[in-house]
Each structure stands twice: as structure tokens, then as C-alpha cells.
N, CA, C and O atoms as a MOPAC input file, in Angstrom:
PM7 MOZYME 1SCF
protein

 N     42.08200 1    60.45700 1    95.35500 1
 C     40.96500 1    60.80600 1    96.49900 1
 C     41.17800 1    60.02600 1    97.60900 1
 O     41.60500 1    58.87300 1    97.55600 1
 N     40.83500 1    60.74000 1    98.81600 1
 C     41.21700 1    59.97900 1    99.99900 1
 C     39.66200 1    59.56400 1   100.72700 1
 O     39.54500 1    59.23200 1   101.90700 1
 N     38.69400 1    59.65100 1    99.88800 1
 C     37.24600 1    59.31300 1   100.28700 1
 C     36.85600 1    59.90100 1   101.52100 1
 O     36.20800 1    59.27000 1   102.35500 1
 N     37.25600 1    61.20000 1   101.69400 1
 C     36.78700 1    61.97400 1   102.88400 1
 C     37.35500 1    61.72800 1   104.12700 1
 O     36.79900 1    62.07900 1   105.16800 1
 N     38.52200 1    61.09800 1   104.09100 1
 C     39.41400 1    60.80700 1   105.35100 1
 C     40.79400 1    61.40600 1   105.22300 1
 O     41.34100 1    61.55700 1   104.13000 1
 N     41.33100 1    61.73800 1   106.36400 1
 C     42.70900 1    62.42200 1   106.30200 1
 C     43.84700 1    61.48900 1   106.02000 1
 O     44.99700 1    61.87100 1   106.23600 1
 N     43.60500 1    60.30000 1   105.55500 1
 C     44.77400 1    59.38600 1   105.28100 1
 C     45.03100 1    59.08800 1   103.78900 1
 O     44.15400 1    59.16300 1   102.92800 1
 N     46.32300 1    58.74200 1   103.56300 1
 C     46.58400 1    58.35000 1   102.21500 1
 C     47.30700 1    57.10900 1   102.17100 1
 O     47.87000 1    56.78900 1   103.21700 1
 N     47.41400 1    56.31400 1   101.14400 1
 C     48.13700 1    55.03100 1   101.02700 1
 C     49.60600 1    55.38700 1   101.29200 1
 O     50.15000 1    56.29700 1   100.66800 1
 N     50.27800 1    54.62100 1   102.27500 1
 C     51.64800 1    54.96600 1   102.75400 1
 C     51.85900 1    55.64000 1   103.94700 1
 O     52.93200 1    55.46700 1   104.52500 1
 N     50.85800 1    56.52200 1   104.50500 1
 C     50.92400 1    57.12700 1   105.68300 1
 C     51.18100 1    56.17800 1   106.78900 1
 O     50.66600 1    55.06100 1   106.84500 1
 N     51.97800 1    56.65500 1   107.64700 1
 C     52.33800 1    55.99100 1   108.92500 1
 C     51.31200 1    56.44100 1   109.98700 1
 O     51.13300 1    57.61900 1   110.29500 1
 N     50.58100 1    55.26700 1   110.57500 1
 C     49.60700 1    55.65200 1   111.58400 1
 C     49.77500 1    54.76100 1   112.71300 1
 O     50.48700 1    53.76400 1   112.59200 1
 N     49.10100 1    55.06800 1   113.95700 1
 C     49.11200 1    54.33500 1   115.09700 1
 C     47.62600 1    54.34300 1   115.56800 1
 O     46.83100 1    55.14700 1   115.08100 1
 N     47.29800 1    53.53300 1   116.42000 1
 C     45.97400 1    53.45100 1   116.97500 1
 C     45.63000 1    52.23300 1   117.85400 1
 O     46.57000 1    51.53700 1   118.23800 1
 N     44.63600 1    51.97700 1   118.13400 1
 C     43.99800 1    51.07400 1   119.05400 1
 C     42.99600 1    50.11800 1   118.44400 1
 O     42.15800 1    50.56500 1   117.66000 1
 N     43.02800 1    48.82200 1   118.75400 1
 C     42.05400 1    48.00300 1   118.18000 1
 C     42.29400 1    46.59800 1   118.87800 1
 O     43.22300 1    46.38200 1   119.65600 1
 N     41.29000 1    45.62800 1   118.48100 1
 C     41.43700 1    44.29500 1   119.11200 1
 C     42.31400 1    43.42100 1   118.00400 1
 O     42.49300 1    43.65900 1   116.80900 1
 N     42.74300 1    42.44800 1   118.73400 1
 C     43.67400 1    41.48600 1   117.94700 1
 C     44.69800 1    42.02200 1   117.17900 1
 O     44.76100 1    41.68000 1   115.99800 1
 N     45.63200 1    42.91500 1   117.70100 1
 C     46.48900 1    43.71800 1   117.05100 1
 C     47.96600 1    43.08600 1   117.05600 1
 O     48.92900 1    43.69400 1   116.59000 1
 N     48.04000 1    41.96600 1   117.55700 1
 C     49.34500 1    41.37700 1   117.55700 1
 C     49.62000 1    40.54700 1   116.21700 1
 O     49.78100 1    39.32700 1   116.21600 1
 N     49.65400 1    41.36400 1   115.06500 1
 C     49.75200 1    40.77800 1   113.80900 1
 C     50.24200 1    41.79700 1   112.90200 1
 O     50.19700 1    42.96400 1   113.29300 1
 N     50.75000 1    41.51200 1   111.63600 1
 C     51.35400 1    42.50800 1   110.81900 1
 C     50.21700 1    43.27000 1   109.86500 1
 O     50.44000 1    44.23200 1   109.13000 1
 N     49.07100 1    42.66400 1   110.04300 1
 C     47.91400 1    43.39900 1   109.35900 1
 C     46.54000 1    43.41900 1   110.23500 1
 O     46.18100 1    42.43700 1   110.88500 1
 N     45.87300 1    44.53300 1   110.18900 1
 C     44.59100 1    44.31200 1   111.05100 1
 C     43.69500 1    45.44100 1   110.33300 1
 O     44.13600 1    46.41100 1   109.71600 1
 N     42.21800 1    45.08000 1   110.56200 1
 C     41.19300 1    46.01500 1   110.11900 1
 C     40.82200 1    46.71600 1   111.28500 1
 O     40.46900 1    46.07700 1   112.27500 1
 N     40.85900 1    48.02900 1   111.29700 1
 C     40.26800 1    48.86900 1   112.37800 1
 C     39.48600 1    49.92600 1   111.88900 1
 O     39.39700 1    50.21200 1   110.69500 1
 N     38.84600 1    50.58400 1   112.92700 1
 C     38.00600 1    51.62500 1   112.49800 1
 C     38.66700 1    52.93000 1   112.28100 1
 O     39.53200 1    53.18800 1   113.11800 1
 N     38.46700 1    53.82000 1   111.35600 1
 C     39.07600 1    54.86500 1   111.01900 1
 C     39.17800 1    55.81300 1   112.26200 1
 O     40.09500 1    56.62700 1   112.37400 1
 N     38.23800 1    55.66900 1   113.13800 1
 C     38.23700 1    56.62300 1   114.33500 1
 C     39.17700 1    56.16300 1   115.35400 1
 O     39.36400 1    56.89900 1   116.32300 1
 N     39.78700 1    55.06300 1   115.27100 1
 C     40.69100 1    54.56200 1   116.25800 1
 C     42.14800 1    54.74700 1   115.82800 1
 O     43.06700 1    54.29800 1   116.51200 1
 N     42.34900 1    55.41400 1   114.68600 1
 C     43.72200 1    55.65100 1   114.32600 1
 C     44.17200 1    57.17900 1   114.14600 1
 O     43.27800 1    58.00200 1   113.95100 1
 N     45.34000 1    57.55500 1   114.19300 1
 C     45.89500 1    58.85600 1   113.85600 1
 C     47.05200 1    58.87300 1   113.00800 1
 O     47.51600 1    57.75700 1   112.77400 1
 N     47.62200 1    59.82800 1   112.50000 1
 C     48.85100 1    59.91500 1   111.77200 1
 C     50.03900 1    59.89700 1   112.85400 1
 O     49.96000 1    60.47200 1   113.93900 1
 N     51.03400 1    59.23700 1   112.46100 1
 C     52.14300 1    59.21200 1   113.28800 1
 C     52.97600 1    60.45400 1   113.33400 1
 O     53.69300 1    60.67700 1   112.35900 1
 N     52.97700 1    61.27400 1   114.31500 1
 C     53.75400 1    62.56400 1   114.30500 1
 C     55.17000 1    62.28600 1   113.96000 1
 O     55.75200 1    61.26600 1   114.32800 1
 N     55.72200 1    63.24700 1   113.22500 1
 C     57.06600 1    63.19300 1   112.74800 1
 C     57.95800 1    63.12800 1   113.98000 1
 O     57.79000 1    63.85300 1   114.96000 1
 N     58.96300 1    62.16900 1   113.86300 1
 C     59.97800 1    62.08500 1   115.01000 1
 C     59.47300 1    61.08900 1   116.00800 1
 O     60.24900 1    60.71800 1   116.88900 1
 N     58.38300 1    60.66900 1   115.96600 1
 C     57.86200 1    59.69400 1   117.06200 1
 C     58.08900 1    58.28800 1   116.39800 1
 O     57.74600 1    58.09000 1   115.23200 1
 N     58.66300 1    57.33800 1   117.15400 1
 C     58.85300 1    56.09000 1   116.72500 1
 C     57.54700 1    55.26600 1   116.69800 1
 O     56.57400 1    55.65800 1   117.34200 1
 N     57.50500 1    54.09000 1   115.93800 1
 C     56.37900 1    53.26300 1   116.27800 1
 C     56.23600 1    52.69200 1   117.63600 1
 O     55.12300 1    52.46700 1   118.11100 1
 N     57.21300 1    52.47900 1   118.19800 1
 C     57.21400 1    51.85900 1   119.57000 1
 C     56.81800 1    52.80300 1   120.37000 1
 O     55.83600 1    52.42400 1   121.00800 1
 N     57.23600 1    54.17500 1   120.69900 1
 C     56.70000 1    55.22500 1   121.41500 1
 C     55.10000 1    55.44600 1   121.09400 1
 O     54.25300 1    55.73100 1   121.94200 1
 N     54.91300 1    55.29100 1   119.95500 1
 C     53.40000 1    55.62000 1   119.54300 1
 C     52.49000 1    54.54700 1   119.94200 1
 O     51.32400 1    54.76100 1   120.27600 1
 N     53.00200 1    53.45200 1   119.90600 1
 C     52.08000 1    52.10400 1   120.49900 1
 C     51.79800 1    52.26200 1   121.74700 1
 O     50.80500 1    51.64300 1   122.13100 1
 N     52.43900 1    52.99300 1   122.63100 1
 C     52.03200 1    53.16700 1   124.14700 1
 C     50.90900 1    54.39000 1   124.23200 1
 O     50.15300 1    54.44400 1   125.20200 1
 N     50.84900 1    55.31300 1   123.21800 1
 C     49.99800 1    56.52500 1   123.46100 1
 C     48.45500 1    56.15300 1   123.74300 1
 O     47.82800 1    56.69600 1   124.65300 1
 N     47.89900 1    55.19100 1   122.89800 1
 C     46.54000 1    55.04800 1   123.22100 1
 C     46.22600 1    54.53400 1   124.67000 1
 O     45.34500 1    55.00600 1   125.38900 1
 N     47.01200 1    53.56900 1   124.97800 1
 C     46.76600 1    53.15300 1   126.45000 1
 C     47.18900 1    54.18300 1   127.38000 1
 O     46.52800 1    54.17800 1   128.41800 1
 N     48.05500 1    55.02200 1   127.31500 1
 C     48.38900 1    55.97400 1   128.27400 1
 C     47.22700 1    56.86100 1   128.42600 1
 O     46.87200 1    57.16500 1   129.56500 1
 N     46.49700 1    57.37900 1   127.23700 1
 C     45.41000 1    58.18000 1   127.48000 1
 C     44.03600 1    57.55000 1   127.74900 1
 O     43.05500 1    58.18200 1   128.13900 1
 N     44.07400 1    56.34500 1   127.51900 1
 C     42.75400 1    55.66400 1   128.05400 1
 C     42.98400 1    55.57500 1   129.63700 1
 O     41.98900 1    55.67900 1   130.35300 1
 N     44.14400 1    55.40300 1   130.17400 1
 C     44.36900 1    55.21000 1   131.50000 1
 C     43.97700 1    56.56300 1   132.13000 1
 O     43.36500 1    56.59300 1   133.19800 1
 N     44.35200 1    57.74600 1   131.42900 1
 C     43.85500 1    59.07600 1   132.03400 1
 C     42.48200 1    59.22000 1   131.81800 1
 O     41.84200 1    59.71700 1   132.74500 1
 N     41.87400 1    58.89000 1   130.78400 1
 C     40.55100 1    59.05700 1   130.65000 1
 C     39.49400 1    58.26000 1   131.71100 1
 O     38.47500 1    58.76200 1   132.18500 1
 N     39.96600 1    56.97900 1   131.94600 1
 C     39.42200 1    56.19500 1   132.97600 1
 C     39.57000 1    56.71700 1   134.31100 1
 O     38.63500 1    56.67200 1   135.11000 1
 N     40.76100 1    57.24000 1   134.61300 1
 C     40.98700 1    57.84900 1   136.14300 1
 C     40.31100 1    59.04600 1   136.21600 1
 O     39.52500 1    59.18700 1   137.15300 1
 N     40.48400 1    60.12300 1   135.25400 1
 C     40.08700 1    61.42900 1   135.59700 1
 C     38.82200 1    61.70200 1   135.20600 1
 O     38.19200 1    62.48700 1   135.91300 1
 N     38.18800 1    61.14900 1   134.05200 1
 C     36.73100 1    61.22900 1   133.72100 1
 C     35.88900 1    60.25100 1   134.25100 1
 O     34.89400 1    60.63800 1   134.86400 1
 N     36.09000 1    59.12100 1   134.13700 1
 C     35.17500 1    58.02400 1   134.66000 1
 C     35.35900 1    57.86700 1   136.17300 1
 O     34.29000 1    57.80600 1   136.78000 1
 N     36.30200 1    57.79800 1   136.81100 1
 C     36.46400 1    57.68700 1   138.26400 1
 C     36.36000 1    58.93300 1   139.16000 1
 O     35.58700 1    59.02800 1   140.11400 1
 N     37.26000 1    59.91900 1   138.73200 1
 C     37.25100 1    61.18300 1   139.35500 1
 C     36.19800 1    62.17200 1   138.95300 1
 O     35.92700 1    63.08500 1   139.73300 1
 N     35.56800 1    62.06600 1   137.77300 1
 C     34.65600 1    62.96100 1   137.48500 1
 C     35.01200 1    64.40700 1   137.05700 1
 O     34.19000 1    65.31200 1   136.91200 1
 N     36.37300 1    64.50300 1   136.87100 1
 C     36.98100 1    65.89600 1   136.64000 1
 C     36.13200 1    66.70800 1   135.67400 1
 O     35.84200 1    66.26900 1   134.56100 1
 N     35.72500 1    67.93500 1   136.13000 1
 C     35.04700 1    68.81200 1   135.24200 1
 C     35.63400 1    70.26600 1   135.53300 1
 O     36.31400 1    70.58700 1   136.50800 1
 N     35.20400 1    71.11200 1   134.42700 1
 C     35.63400 1    72.39100 1   134.32600 1
 C     35.51200 1    73.16200 1   135.67400 1
 O     34.48400 1    73.12700 1   136.35100 1
 N     36.60100 1    73.84300 1   136.01000 1
 C     36.56900 1    74.63400 1   137.37700 1
 C     37.30900 1    73.80200 1   138.41800 1
 O     37.96000 1    74.40900 1   139.26800 1
 N     37.26900 1    72.41500 1   138.43300 1
 C     37.89600 1    71.76600 1   139.32600 1
 C     39.56200 1    71.85700 1   139.31300 1
 O     40.16300 1    72.22600 1   138.30400 1
 N     40.20000 1    71.50000 1   140.47300 1
 C     41.59200 1    71.69300 1   140.60300 1
 C     42.14300 1    70.22300 1   140.78100 1
 O     41.47600 1    69.35700 1   141.34700 1
 N     43.34000 1    70.00700 1   140.28600 1
 C     43.93800 1    68.84000 1   140.47900 1
 C     45.42100 1    68.93800 1   140.55400 1
 O     46.05400 1    69.75800 1   139.89000 1
 N     46.01600 1    68.00700 1   141.45200 1
 C     47.46000 1    68.09100 1   141.54000 1
 C     47.95400 1    66.75600 1   140.87000 1
 O     47.47400 1    65.65300 1   141.13100 1
 N     48.96000 1    66.98500 1   139.98400 1
 C     49.29200 1    65.77800 1   139.18300 1
 C     50.91700 1    65.53100 1   139.56000 1
 O     51.77300 1    66.35100 1   139.22700 1
 N     51.17200 1    64.52100 1   140.16400 1
 C     52.65200 1    64.29600 1   140.55800 1
 C     53.32000 1    63.55000 1   139.43100 1
 O     52.65200 1    62.75100 1   138.77600 1
 N     54.50300 1    63.74200 1   139.18000 1
 C     55.16000 1    63.06400 1   138.01100 1
 C     54.59100 1    63.42900 1   136.77400 1
 O     54.33300 1    62.54900 1   135.95300 1
 N     54.34400 1    64.71600 1   136.51900 1
 C     53.67900 1    65.18900 1   135.21900 1
 C     54.83600 1    64.98700 1   134.00900 1
 O     54.46600 1    65.17100 1   132.85000 1
 N     56.01000 1    64.67200 1   134.23200 1
 C     56.86000 1    64.62200 1   133.06800 1
 C     56.78000 1    63.23800 1   132.38800 1
 O     57.21000 1    63.09900 1   131.24300 1
 N     56.29800 1    62.32700 1   132.99800 1
 C     55.98500 1    60.98400 1   132.49200 1
 C     54.93800 1    60.85200 1   131.53600 1
 O     54.14900 1    61.78100 1   131.36100 1
 N     54.84700 1    59.65000 1   130.82300 1
 C     53.63900 1    59.52200 1   129.91100 1
 C     52.36800 1    59.81400 1   130.57400 1
 O     51.71900 1    60.78300 1   130.17900 1
 N     51.89100 1    59.01600 1   131.63300 1
 C     50.62200 1    59.16400 1   132.19500 1
 C     50.50800 1    60.65400 1   132.66700 1
 O     49.56900 1    61.36800 1   132.31500 1
 N     51.38700 1    61.02300 1   133.37500 1
 C     51.46600 1    62.37000 1   133.86800 1
 C     51.21400 1    63.60700 1   132.85200 1
 O     50.44200 1    64.55200 1   133.01500 1
 N     51.93000 1    63.38700 1   131.94500 1
 C     51.86200 1    64.47800 1   130.94200 1
 C     50.48800 1    64.36800 1   130.00100 1
 O     50.02400 1    65.34300 1   129.41100 1
 N     49.98300 1    63.19800 1   129.95700 1
 C     48.69400 1    63.04700 1   129.40600 1
 C     47.65600 1    63.52400 1   130.32100 1
 O     46.71900 1    64.15400 1   129.83100 1
 N     47.69200 1    63.31000 1   131.58200 1
 C     46.79000 1    63.89100 1   132.52300 1
 C     46.76500 1    65.39000 1   132.55400 1
 O     45.70300 1    65.97600 1   132.76800 1
 N     47.91300 1    66.05200 1   132.34700 1
 C     48.06800 1    67.45700 1   132.36200 1
 C     47.27800 1    67.96500 1   131.17500 1
 O     46.52000 1    68.92900 1   131.27600 1
 N     47.46300 1    67.31900 1   130.08700 1
 C     46.77800 1    67.60400 1   128.76300 1
 C     45.31200 1    67.61700 1   129.04200 1
 O     44.62300 1    68.61900 1   128.85000 1
 N     44.84400 1    66.47900 1   129.50100 1
 C     43.37800 1    66.27500 1   129.58700 1
 C     42.80300 1    67.26800 1   130.65700 1
 O     41.64800 1    67.66900 1   130.51000 1
 N     43.56200 1    67.69000 1   131.74000 1
 C     43.10400 1    68.54700 1   132.59600 1
 C     42.88700 1    69.87800 1   132.11900 1
 O     41.95900 1    70.56800 1   132.54200 1
 N     43.82400 1    70.32600 1   131.12900 1
 C     43.77200 1    71.56100 1   130.51500 1
 C     42.64800 1    71.64000 1   129.39700 1
 O     42.07800 1    72.68900 1   129.09400 1
 N     42.37800 1    70.29500 1   128.76900 1
 C     41.20700 1    70.25400 1   127.93100 1
 C     39.86900 1    70.44100 1   128.57700 1
 O     38.95600 1    71.05300 1   128.02300 1
 N     39.78100 1    69.92200 1   129.71600 1
 C     38.40200 1    69.92700 1   130.38900 1
 C     38.09300 1    71.45600 1   130.70800 1
 O     37.03700 1    71.77100 1   131.25700 1

């Protein structure tokens, strides 16, 4: 049994939490996700910060909402591609 959550013992996960520079850490289940196949731990470690940067910039600072238009330069990079995803989500 998974106790109602999507993870099993041995699943590779990544996420965001405090005091993470250690081999083991206790984090909220809401702050982790399964590691996508083919994505390295190193690449996954950057994802939370990339998306938090976009959320802060486009949601908190710019107030991007449905119907708004946005020009995203360098959309092929990490933050740029996350910005495109967020803009499409809004």
C-alpha cells in the first residue's frame, strides 16, 4: 500500500525543501515529484528553482493573467521554457 500517495519505496524523486545539503531529509509530500525517465538528478535539482523564478516573475511581479500577451526571449533555456509553460497554463 502507498497510503494514498503516488510514491513507492525505491522511486526516484526530486523536490524542494529546507536544509537539503545532506544525504537524507524529511520533506512534505507536496514538495516532491517523481523523477522523469531520462532526466538526471543533477538536471532535476534545478527544476524547482527554475519554476519558482518564473512564478515569482510572472505571477507575483507581473500579475500575468488569462488573455494577457507576453514576449519571452530565450525560450529555449530553462527559465524561458518554464515561462512558456506557465504562460500557456494561465
